[in-house]
Amino acid sequence: MNVYLIGFMGSGKSFAVNQLSHKYFSFDTDFSIMKITDLSISEIFQKYSEKKFRKIEKIIINEISYYKNLLVATGGGVLEKNRRVIKESGTSIFLDAQLDILWQRIKLENIERPKAADYDSFRKLYHKRLNRYKKAANFVVNAEDQRFVDEIAKVLKKTYFLNIDNSLDIDDDIDDALTEDKGIIAKLFESTNIDLNRCFYTNAYMGLRTNGTKIGQMPGSNNNSVFQSNRD
């Protein structure tokens, strides 16, 4: 089982994962997308389209769903295409905060966000997504609380989520195995028409799969890729 942090932009999903990465195997989907494409999220939206971004995001979510014991920070729009696979592969924690608090936070960041060009569009998107977060969440954490990361940690304990110290042993050569499989993933990303010559994995993939398949391989198959999955 994985634990997915969901919520609107500015709710602190990436911050929380970073703060807990010393204790849990952690993964940030937006960070991974930026590293894989060598582009910022805003640049992907501008140069290609949001549709292309969602396609990459879907590939990544499908891939990590075959692992267990990953703490995952997701993008704000992840539920648009991945609600079912997230539900089937883990538990979701909704980081909830009021609209104006979120707006203030992102204005203080030095990050260009394609979905936060102005307050009116930000507000409309917030209300559009809010109900989705609530319906998908197994737990809700008040992200306005200064100790919200501690509250997330408490939820992880409730779910019997394994931390690094008491999880199953991780093979020392797992990073090498992931590197060997990057060619498989590179082929998946070619369909996005984005140049991915620098495609690589981060140590965040150190979670363990719940089955015996290799990266990019569907259960029960020798060579089918996760890109061919019909889950959404």
PDB file of C-alpha atoms in Angstrom:
ATOM      1  CA  MET A   1       0.000   0.000   0.000  1.00  0.00           C
ATOM      2  CA  ASN A   2       1.140   3.531  -0.817  1.00  0.00           C
ATOM      3  CA  VAL A   3      -0.007   6.722   0.858  1.00  0.00           C
ATOM      4  CA  TYR A   4      -0.887   9.591  -1.482  1.00  0.00           C
ATOM      5  CA  LEU A   5      -0.982  13.224  -0.394  1.00  0.00           C
ATOM      6  CA  ILE A   6      -3.687  15.015  -2.365  1.00  0.00           C
ATOM      7  CA  GLY A   7      -4.827  18.616  -2.310  1.00  0.00           C
ATOM      8  CA  PHE A   8      -4.820  21.942  -4.091  1.00  0.00           C
ATOM      9  CA  MET A   9      -1.667  23.814  -5.065  1.00  0.00           C
ATOM     10  CA  GLY A  10      -0.036  25.464  -2.094  1.00  0.00           C
ATOM     11  CA  SER A  11      -1.377  22.931   0.410  1.00  0.00           C
ATOM     12  CA  GLY A  12       2.106  21.684   1.259  1.00  0.00           C
ATOM     13  CA  LYS A  13       2.226  18.223  -0.329  1.00  0.00           C
ATOM     14  CA  SER A  14       5.796  18.507  -1.625  1.00  0.00           C
ATOM     15  CA  PHE A  15       6.934  20.208   1.568  1.00  0.00           C
ATOM     16  CA  ALA A  16       5.497  17.420   3.695  1.00  0.00           C
ATOM     17  CA  VAL A  17       7.111  14.674   1.620  1.00  0.00           C
ATOM     18  CA  ASN A  18      10.449  16.458   1.833  1.00  0.00           C
ATOM     19  CA  GLN A  19      10.140  16.771   5.596  1.00  0.00           C
ATOM     20  CA  LEU A  20       9.283  13.076   5.987  1.00  0.00           C
ATOM     21  CA  SER A  21      11.740  11.693   3.422  1.00  0.00           C
ATOM     22  CA  HIS A  22      14.256  10.795   6.135  1.00  0.00           C
ATOM     23  CA  LYS A  23      11.749   8.360   7.593  1.00  0.00           C
ATOM     24  CA  TYR A  24       9.667   7.124   4.658  1.00  0.00           C
ATOM     25  CA  PHE A  25      10.399   6.161   1.081  1.00  0.00           C
ATOM     26  CA  SER A  26       9.118   9.293  -0.642  1.00  0.00           C
ATOM     27  CA  PHE A  27       8.154  10.307  -4.153  1.00  0.00           C
ATOM     28  CA  ASP A  28       7.052  13.626  -5.677  1.00  0.00           C
ATOM     29  CA  THR A  29       5.261  13.213  -9.011  1.00  0.00           C
ATOM     30  CA  ASP A  30       5.697  16.812 -10.193  1.00  0.00           C
ATOM     31  CA  PHE A  31       9.401  16.767  -9.315  1.00  0.00           C
ATOM     32  CA  SER A  32       9.804  13.493 -11.200  1.00  0.00           C
ATOM     33  CA  ILE A  33       8.061  14.918 -14.277  1.00  0.00           C
ATOM     34  CA  MET A  34      10.332  17.956 -14.268  1.00  0.00           C
ATOM     35  CA  LYS A  35      13.439  15.786 -13.990  1.00  0.00           C
ATOM     36  CA  ILE A  36      12.314  13.376 -16.691  1.00  0.00           C
ATOM     37  CA  THR A  37      11.410  16.118 -19.188  1.00  0.00           C
ATOM     38  CA  ASP A  38      14.060  18.650 -18.128  1.00  0.00           C
ATOM     39  CA  LEU A  39      11.251  21.213 -18.180  1.00  0.00           C
ATOM     40  CA  SER A  40       9.253  23.027 -15.523  1.00  0.00           C
ATOM     41  CA  ILE A  41       5.551  22.228 -15.212  1.00  0.00           C
ATOM     42  CA  SER A  42       4.737  25.639 -16.664  1.00  0.00           C
ATOM     43  CA  GLU A  43       7.048  25.031 -19.641  1.00  0.00           C
ATOM     44  CA  ILE A  44       5.367  21.695 -20.387  1.00  0.00           C
ATOM     45  CA  PHE A  45       1.969  23.419 -20.392  1.00  0.00           C
ATOM     46  CA  GLN A  46       3.217  26.223 -22.641  1.00  0.00           C
ATOM     47  CA  LYS A  47       5.385  24.238 -25.049  1.00  0.00           C
ATOM     48  CA  TYR A  48       3.141  21.206 -25.376  1.00  0.00           C
ATOM     49  CA  SER A  49      -0.173  21.204 -23.530  1.00  0.00           C
ATOM     50  CA  GLU A  50      -1.862  20.262 -20.304  1.00  0.00           C
ATOM     51  CA  LYS A  51      -3.004  17.094 -22.054  1.00  0.00           C
ATOM     52  CA  LYS A  52       0.626  16.049 -22.568  1.00  0.00           C
ATOM     53  CA  PHE A  53       1.386  16.771 -18.928  1.00  0.00           C
ATOM     54  CA  ARG A  54      -1.550  14.643 -17.770  1.00  0.00           C
ATOM     55  CA  LYS A  55      -0.375  11.834 -20.016  1.00  0.00           C
ATOM     56  CA  ILE A  56       3.062  11.800 -18.380  1.00  0.00           C
ATOM     57  CA  GLU A  57       1.494  12.093 -14.937  1.00  0.00           C
ATOM     58  CA  LYS A  58      -0.745   9.107 -15.651  1.00  0.00           C
ATOM     59  CA  ILE A  59       2.250   6.977 -16.692  1.00  0.00           C
ATOM     60  CA  ILE A  60       4.052   7.813 -13.463  1.00  0.00           C
ATOM     61  CA  ILE A  61       1.035   7.169 -11.236  1.00  0.00           C
ATOM     62  CA  ASN A  62       0.419   3.843 -12.948  1.00  0.00           C
ATOM     63  CA  GLU A  63       4.052   2.887 -12.495  1.00  0.00           C
ATOM     64  CA  ILE A  64       4.350   3.691  -8.806  1.00  0.00           C
ATOM     65  CA  SER A  65       1.021   1.983  -8.108  1.00  0.00           C
ATOM     66  CA  TYR A  66       2.868  -1.345  -8.476  1.00  0.00           C
ATOM     67  CA  TYR A  67       5.060  -0.497  -5.497  1.00  0.00           C
ATOM     68  CA  LYS A  68       4.236  -0.425  -1.817  1.00  0.00           C
ATOM     69  CA  ASN A  69       5.285   1.721   1.126  1.00  0.00           C
ATOM     70  CA  LEU A  70       5.799   4.892  -0.899  1.00  0.00           C
ATOM     71  CA  LEU A  71       4.727   8.264   0.472  1.00  0.00           C
ATOM     72  CA  VAL A  72       3.668  10.154  -2.641  1.00  0.00           C
ATOM     73  CA  ALA A  73       3.177  13.895  -3.157  1.00  0.00           C
ATOM     74  CA  THR A  74       0.807  14.313  -6.103  1.00  0.00           C
ATOM     75  CA  GLY A  75      -0.021  17.249  -8.342  1.00  0.00           C
ATOM     76  CA  GLY A  76      -3.142  19.291  -7.681  1.00  0.00           C
ATOM     77  CA  GLY A  77      -4.969  17.876 -10.702  1.00  0.00           C
ATOM     78  CA  VAL A  78      -3.949  14.256 -10.248  1.00  0.00           C
ATOM     79  CA  LEU A  79      -7.510  13.056  -9.595  1.00  0.00           C
ATOM     80  CA  GLU A  80      -8.662  14.120 -13.060  1.00  0.00           C
ATOM     81  CA  LYS A  81      -7.243  10.943 -14.615  1.00  0.00           C
ATOM     82  CA  ASN A  82      -5.942   8.797 -11.776  1.00  0.00           C
ATOM     83  CA  ARG A  83      -8.596   8.598  -9.084  1.00  0.00           C
ATOM     84  CA  ARG A  84      -9.276   4.894  -9.463  1.00  0.00           C
ATOM     85  CA  VAL A  85      -5.667   3.707  -9.554  1.00  0.00           C
ATOM     86  CA  ILE A  86      -4.849   5.825  -6.496  1.00  0.00           C
ATOM     87  CA  LYS A  87      -7.806   4.358  -4.632  1.00  0.00           C
ATOM     88  CA  GLU A  88      -6.875   0.802  -5.577  1.00  0.00           C
ATOM     89  CA  SER A  89      -3.197   1.111  -4.711  1.00  0.00           C
ATOM     90  CA  GLY A  90      -3.257   2.988  -1.430  1.00  0.00           C
ATOM     91  CA  THR A  91      -4.634   5.483   1.035  1.00  0.00           C
ATOM     92  CA  SER A  92      -5.170   9.201   0.355  1.00  0.00           C
ATOM     93  CA  ILE A  93      -4.615  12.063   2.782  1.00  0.00           C
ATOM     94  CA  PHE A  94      -6.262  15.338   1.804  1.00  0.00           C
ATOM     95  CA  LEU A  95      -4.282  18.409   2.884  1.00  0.00           C
ATOM     96  CA  ASP A  96      -7.075  20.912   3.377  1.00  0.00           C
ATOM     97  CA  ALA A  97      -6.679  24.685   3.589  1.00  0.00           C
ATOM     98  CA  GLN A  98      -8.825  27.728   2.871  1.00  0.00           C
ATOM     99  CA  LEU A  99      -8.685  29.329  -0.544  1.00  0.00           C
ATOM    100  CA  ASP A 100      -7.158  32.632   0.568  1.00  0.00           C
ATOM    101  CA  ILE A 101      -4.447  30.884   2.575  1.00  0.00           C
ATOM    102  CA  LEU A 102      -3.459  28.843  -0.475  1.00  0.00           C
ATOM    103  CA  TRP A 103      -3.433  31.935  -2.680  1.00  0.00           C
ATOM    104  CA  GLN A 104      -1.175  33.775  -0.244  1.00  0.00           C
ATOM    105  CA  ARG A 105       1.227  30.857  -0.122  1.00  0.00           C
ATOM    106  CA  ILE A 106       1.687  30.496  -3.863  1.00  0.00           C
ATOM    107  CA  LYS A 107       2.169  34.236  -4.262  1.00  0.00           C
ATOM    108  CA  LEU A 108       5.110  33.985  -1.856  1.00  0.00           C
ATOM    109  CA  GLU A 109       6.702  31.189  -3.883  1.00  0.00           C
ATOM    110  CA  ASN A 110       9.105  31.901  -6.699  1.00  0.00           C
ATOM    111  CA  ILE A 111       7.389  29.338  -8.910  1.00  0.00           C
ATOM    112  CA  GLU A 112       5.398  29.952 -12.062  1.00  0.00           C
ATOM    113  CA  ARG A 113       2.176  27.956 -11.864  1.00  0.00           C
ATOM    114  CA  PRO A 114       0.196  27.574 -15.113  1.00  0.00           C
ATOM    115  CA  LYS A 115      -3.096  27.212 -13.231  1.00  0.00           C
ATOM    116  CA  ALA A 116      -2.624  30.251 -10.994  1.00  0.00           C
ATOM    117  CA  ALA A 117      -2.325  33.161 -13.403  1.00  0.00           C
ATOM    118  CA  ASP A 118      -4.906  35.226 -11.533  1.00  0.00           C
ATOM    119  CA  TYR A 119      -7.067  34.959  -8.432  1.00  0.00           C
ATOM    120  CA  ASP A 120     -10.354  34.468 -10.284  1.00  0.00           C
ATOM    121  CA  SER A 121      -9.154  31.441 -12.264  1.00  0.00           C
ATOM    122  CA  PHE A 122      -7.443  30.129  -9.123  1.00  0.00           C
ATOM    123  CA  ARG A 123     -10.693  30.424  -7.165  1.00  0.00           C
ATOM    124  CA  LYS A 124     -12.777  28.700  -9.838  1.00  0.00           C
ATOM    125  CA  LEU A 125     -10.342  25.795 -10.102  1.00  0.00           C
ATOM    126  CA  TYR A 126     -10.228  25.429  -6.318  1.00  0.00           C
ATOM    127  CA  HIS A 127     -14.000  25.056  -6.065  1.00  0.00           C
ATOM    128  CA  LYS A 128     -14.035  22.703  -9.047  1.00  0.00           C
ATOM    129  CA  ARG A 129     -11.544  20.343  -7.419  1.00  0.00           C
ATOM    130  CA  LEU A 130     -12.490  20.642  -3.760  1.00  0.00           C
ATOM    131  CA  ASN A 131     -15.262  18.058  -3.807  1.00  0.00           C
ATOM    132  CA  ARG A 132     -13.032  15.592  -5.649  1.00  0.00           C
ATOM    133  CA  TYR A 133     -10.443  15.793  -2.904  1.00  0.00           C
ATOM    134  CA  LYS A 134     -13.047  15.252  -0.217  1.00  0.00           C
ATOM    135  CA  LYS A 135     -14.573  12.244  -1.965  1.00  0.00           C
ATOM    136  CA  ALA A 136     -11.195  10.618  -2.642  1.00  0.00           C
ATOM    137  CA  ALA A 137      -9.715  11.195   0.832  1.00  0.00           C
ATOM    138  CA  ASN A 138      -9.433   8.481   3.445  1.00  0.00           C
ATOM    139  CA  PHE A 139      -8.076  11.048   5.890  1.00  0.00           C
ATOM    140  CA  VAL A 140      -8.115  14.849   6.087  1.00  0.00           C
ATOM    141  CA  VAL A 141      -5.339  16.951   7.617  1.00  0.00           C
ATOM    142  CA  ASN A 142      -5.664  20.669   8.319  1.00  0.00           C
ATOM    143  CA  ALA A 143      -2.799  22.076   6.226  1.00  0.00           C
ATOM    144  CA  GLU A 144      -3.178  25.488   7.874  1.00  0.00           C
ATOM    145  CA  ASP A 145      -1.864  24.072  11.126  1.00  0.00           C
ATOM    146  CA  GLN A 146       1.864  24.733  11.561  1.00  0.00           C
ATOM    147  CA  ARG A 147       2.295  21.162  12.756  1.00  0.00           C
ATOM    148  CA  PHE A 148       0.430  19.592   9.838  1.00  0.00           C
ATOM    149  CA  VAL A 149       3.432  17.420   8.923  1.00  0.00           C
ATOM    150  CA  ASP A 150       3.259  15.864  12.390  1.00  0.00           C
ATOM    151  CA  GLU A 151      -0.427  15.187  11.806  1.00  0.00           C
ATOM    152  CA  ILE A 152       0.414  13.396   8.560  1.00  0.00           C
ATOM    153  CA  ALA A 153       2.934  11.270  10.446  1.00  0.00           C
ATOM    154  CA  LYS A 154       0.215  10.314  12.930  1.00  0.00           C
ATOM    155  CA  VAL A 155      -2.020   9.171  10.080  1.00  0.00           C
ATOM    156  CA  LEU A 156       0.820   7.085   8.667  1.00  0.00           C
ATOM    157  CA  LYS A 157       1.126   5.312  11.999  1.00  0.00           C
ATOM    158  CA  LYS A 158      -2.623   4.659  12.037  1.00  0.00           C
ATOM    159  CA  THR A 159      -2.427   3.006   8.639  1.00  0.00           C
ATOM    160  CA  TYR A 160       0.479   0.801   9.750  1.00  0.00           C
ATOM    161  CA  PHE A 161       2.571   2.409   7.032  1.00  0.00           C
ATOM    162  CA  LEU A 162       6.109   1.012   7.151  1.00  0.00           C
ATOM    163  CA  ASN A 163       8.947   3.436   7.680  1.00  0.00           C
ATOM    164  CA  ILE A 164      12.490   2.967   6.458  1.00  0.00           C
ATOM    165  CA  ASP A 165      13.688   1.449   9.728  1.00  0.00           C
ATOM    166  CA  ASN A 166      11.143  -1.357   9.938  1.00  0.00           C
ATOM    167  CA  SER A 167      10.351  -2.006   6.280  1.00  0.00           C
ATOM    168  CA  LEU A 168      11.475  -5.021   4.309  1.00  0.00           C
ATOM    169  CA  ASP A 169      15.125  -5.075   3.321  1.00  0.00           C
ATOM    170  CA  ILE A 170      15.906  -3.170   0.135  1.00  0.00           C
ATOM    171  CA  ASP A 171      18.382  -4.755  -2.255  1.00  0.00           C
ATOM    172  CA  ASP A 172      21.604  -2.794  -2.491  1.00  0.00           C
ATOM    173  CA  ASP A 173      21.575  -3.001  -6.264  1.00  0.00           C
ATOM    174  CA  ILE A 174      18.024  -1.723  -6.765  1.00  0.00           C
ATOM    175  CA  ASP A 175      19.259   1.566  -8.242  1.00  0.00           C
ATOM    176  CA  ASP A 176      21.251  -0.385 -10.832  1.00  0.00           C
ATOM    177  CA  ALA A 177      18.170  -2.396 -11.727  1.00  0.00           C
ATOM    178  CA  LEU A 178      16.154   0.783 -12.193  1.00  0.00           C
ATOM    179  CA  THR A 179      18.851   2.251 -14.408  1.00  0.00           C
ATOM    180  CA  GLU A 180      18.762  -0.849 -16.590  1.00  0.00           C
ATOM    181  CA  ASP A 181      15.012  -0.480 -17.011  1.00  0.00           C
ATOM    182  CA  LYS A 182      15.060   3.213 -17.937  1.00  0.00           C
ATOM    183  CA  GLY A 183      15.043   2.288 -21.642  1.00  0.00           C
ATOM    184  CA  ILE A 184      11.636   0.679 -21.173  1.00  0.00           C
ATOM    185  CA  ILE A 185      10.261   3.819 -19.561  1.00  0.00           C
ATOM    186  CA  ALA A 186      11.896   6.029 -22.201  1.00  0.00           C
ATOM    187  CA  LYS A 187       9.874   4.188 -24.847  1.00  0.00           C
ATOM    188  CA  LEU A 188       6.696   4.910 -22.925  1.00  0.00           C
ATOM    189  CA  PHE A 189       7.446   8.605 -22.858  1.00  0.00           C
ATOM    190  CA  GLU A 190       8.212   8.789 -26.587  1.00  0.00           C
ATOM    191  CA  SER A 191       4.464   8.808 -27.193  1.00  0.00           C
ATOM    192  CA  THR A 192       4.287  12.232 -25.549  1.00  0.00           C
ATOM    193  CA  ASN A 193       6.484  13.729 -28.301  1.00  0.00           C
ATOM    194  CA  ILE A 194       8.747  15.225 -25.665  1.00  0.00           C
ATOM    195  CA  ASP A 195      12.513  14.803 -25.975  1.00  0.00           C
ATOM    196  CA  LEU A 196      13.451  12.579 -23.074  1.00  0.00           C
ATOM    197  CA  ASN A 197      17.101  11.832 -23.781  1.00  0.00           C
ATOM    198  CA  ARG A 198      17.846  12.575 -20.136  1.00  0.00           C
ATOM    199  CA  CYS A 199      15.183  10.232 -18.819  1.00  0.00           C
ATOM    200  CA  PHE A 200      16.193   8.785 -15.471  1.00  0.00           C
ATOM    201  CA  TYR A 201      14.859   7.572 -12.144  1.00  0.00           C
ATOM    202  CA  THR A 202      15.384   9.016  -8.709  1.00  0.00           C
ATOM    203  CA  ASN A 203      15.994   7.120  -5.491  1.00  0.00           C
ATOM    204  CA  ALA A 204      12.330   7.647  -4.731  1.00  0.00           C
ATOM    205  CA  TYR A 205      11.628   4.419  -6.594  1.00  0.00           C
ATOM    206  CA  MET A 206      13.189   2.462  -3.717  1.00  0.00           C
ATOM    207  CA  GLY A 207       9.754   1.201  -2.684  1.00  0.00           C
ATOM    208  CA  LEU A 208       9.036  -2.457  -3.277  1.00  0.00           C
ATOM    209  CA  ARG A 209       6.589  -3.753  -5.829  1.00  0.00           C
ATOM    210  CA  THR A 210       3.709  -5.829  -4.567  1.00  0.00           C
ATOM    211  CA  ASN A 211       4.294  -8.327  -7.377  1.00  0.00           C
ATOM    212  CA  GLY A 212       7.336  -9.775  -9.093  1.00  0.00           C
ATOM    213  CA  THR A 213       7.162  -7.698 -12.274  1.00  0.00           C
ATOM    214  CA  LYS A 214       9.924  -5.436 -13.530  1.00  0.00           C
ATOM    215  CA  ILE A 215       9.524  -1.710 -14.041  1.00  0.00           C
ATOM    216  CA  GLY A 216       7.364  -0.958 -17.057  1.00  0.00           C
ATOM    217  CA  GLN A 217       5.876  -4.460 -17.079  1.00  0.00           C
ATOM    218  CA  MET A 218       2.259  -5.279 -16.397  1.00  0.00           C
ATOM    219  CA  PRO A 219       1.444  -8.146 -14.004  1.00  0.00           C
ATOM    220  CA  GLY A 220       1.151 -11.505 -15.777  1.00  0.00           C
ATOM    221  CA  SER A 221       2.994 -10.329 -18.855  1.00  0.00           C
ATOM    222  CA  ASN A 222       6.532 -10.548 -20.146  1.00  0.00           C
ATOM    223  CA  ASN A 223       6.686  -7.292 -22.016  1.00  0.00           C
ATOM    224  CA  ASN A 224       3.514  -5.201 -21.740  1.00  0.00           C
ATOM    225  CA  SER A 225       4.103  -1.701 -20.409  1.00  0.00           C
ATOM    226  CA  VAL A 226       2.193   0.308 -17.849  1.00  0.00           C
ATOM    227  CA  PHE A 227       1.361   2.791 -20.598  1.00  0.00           C
ATOM    228  CA  GLN A 228      -1.004   0.210 -22.029  1.00  0.00           C
ATOM    229  CA  SER A 229      -3.019   0.040 -18.833  1.00  0.00           C
ATOM    230  CA  ASN A 230      -6.675   1.031 -19.192  1.00  0.00           C
ATOM    231  CA  ARG A 231      -6.970   2.211 -15.583  1.00  0.00           C
ATOM    232  CA  ASP A 232      -7.761   5.848 -14.886  1.00  0.00           C
TER     233      ASP A 232
END
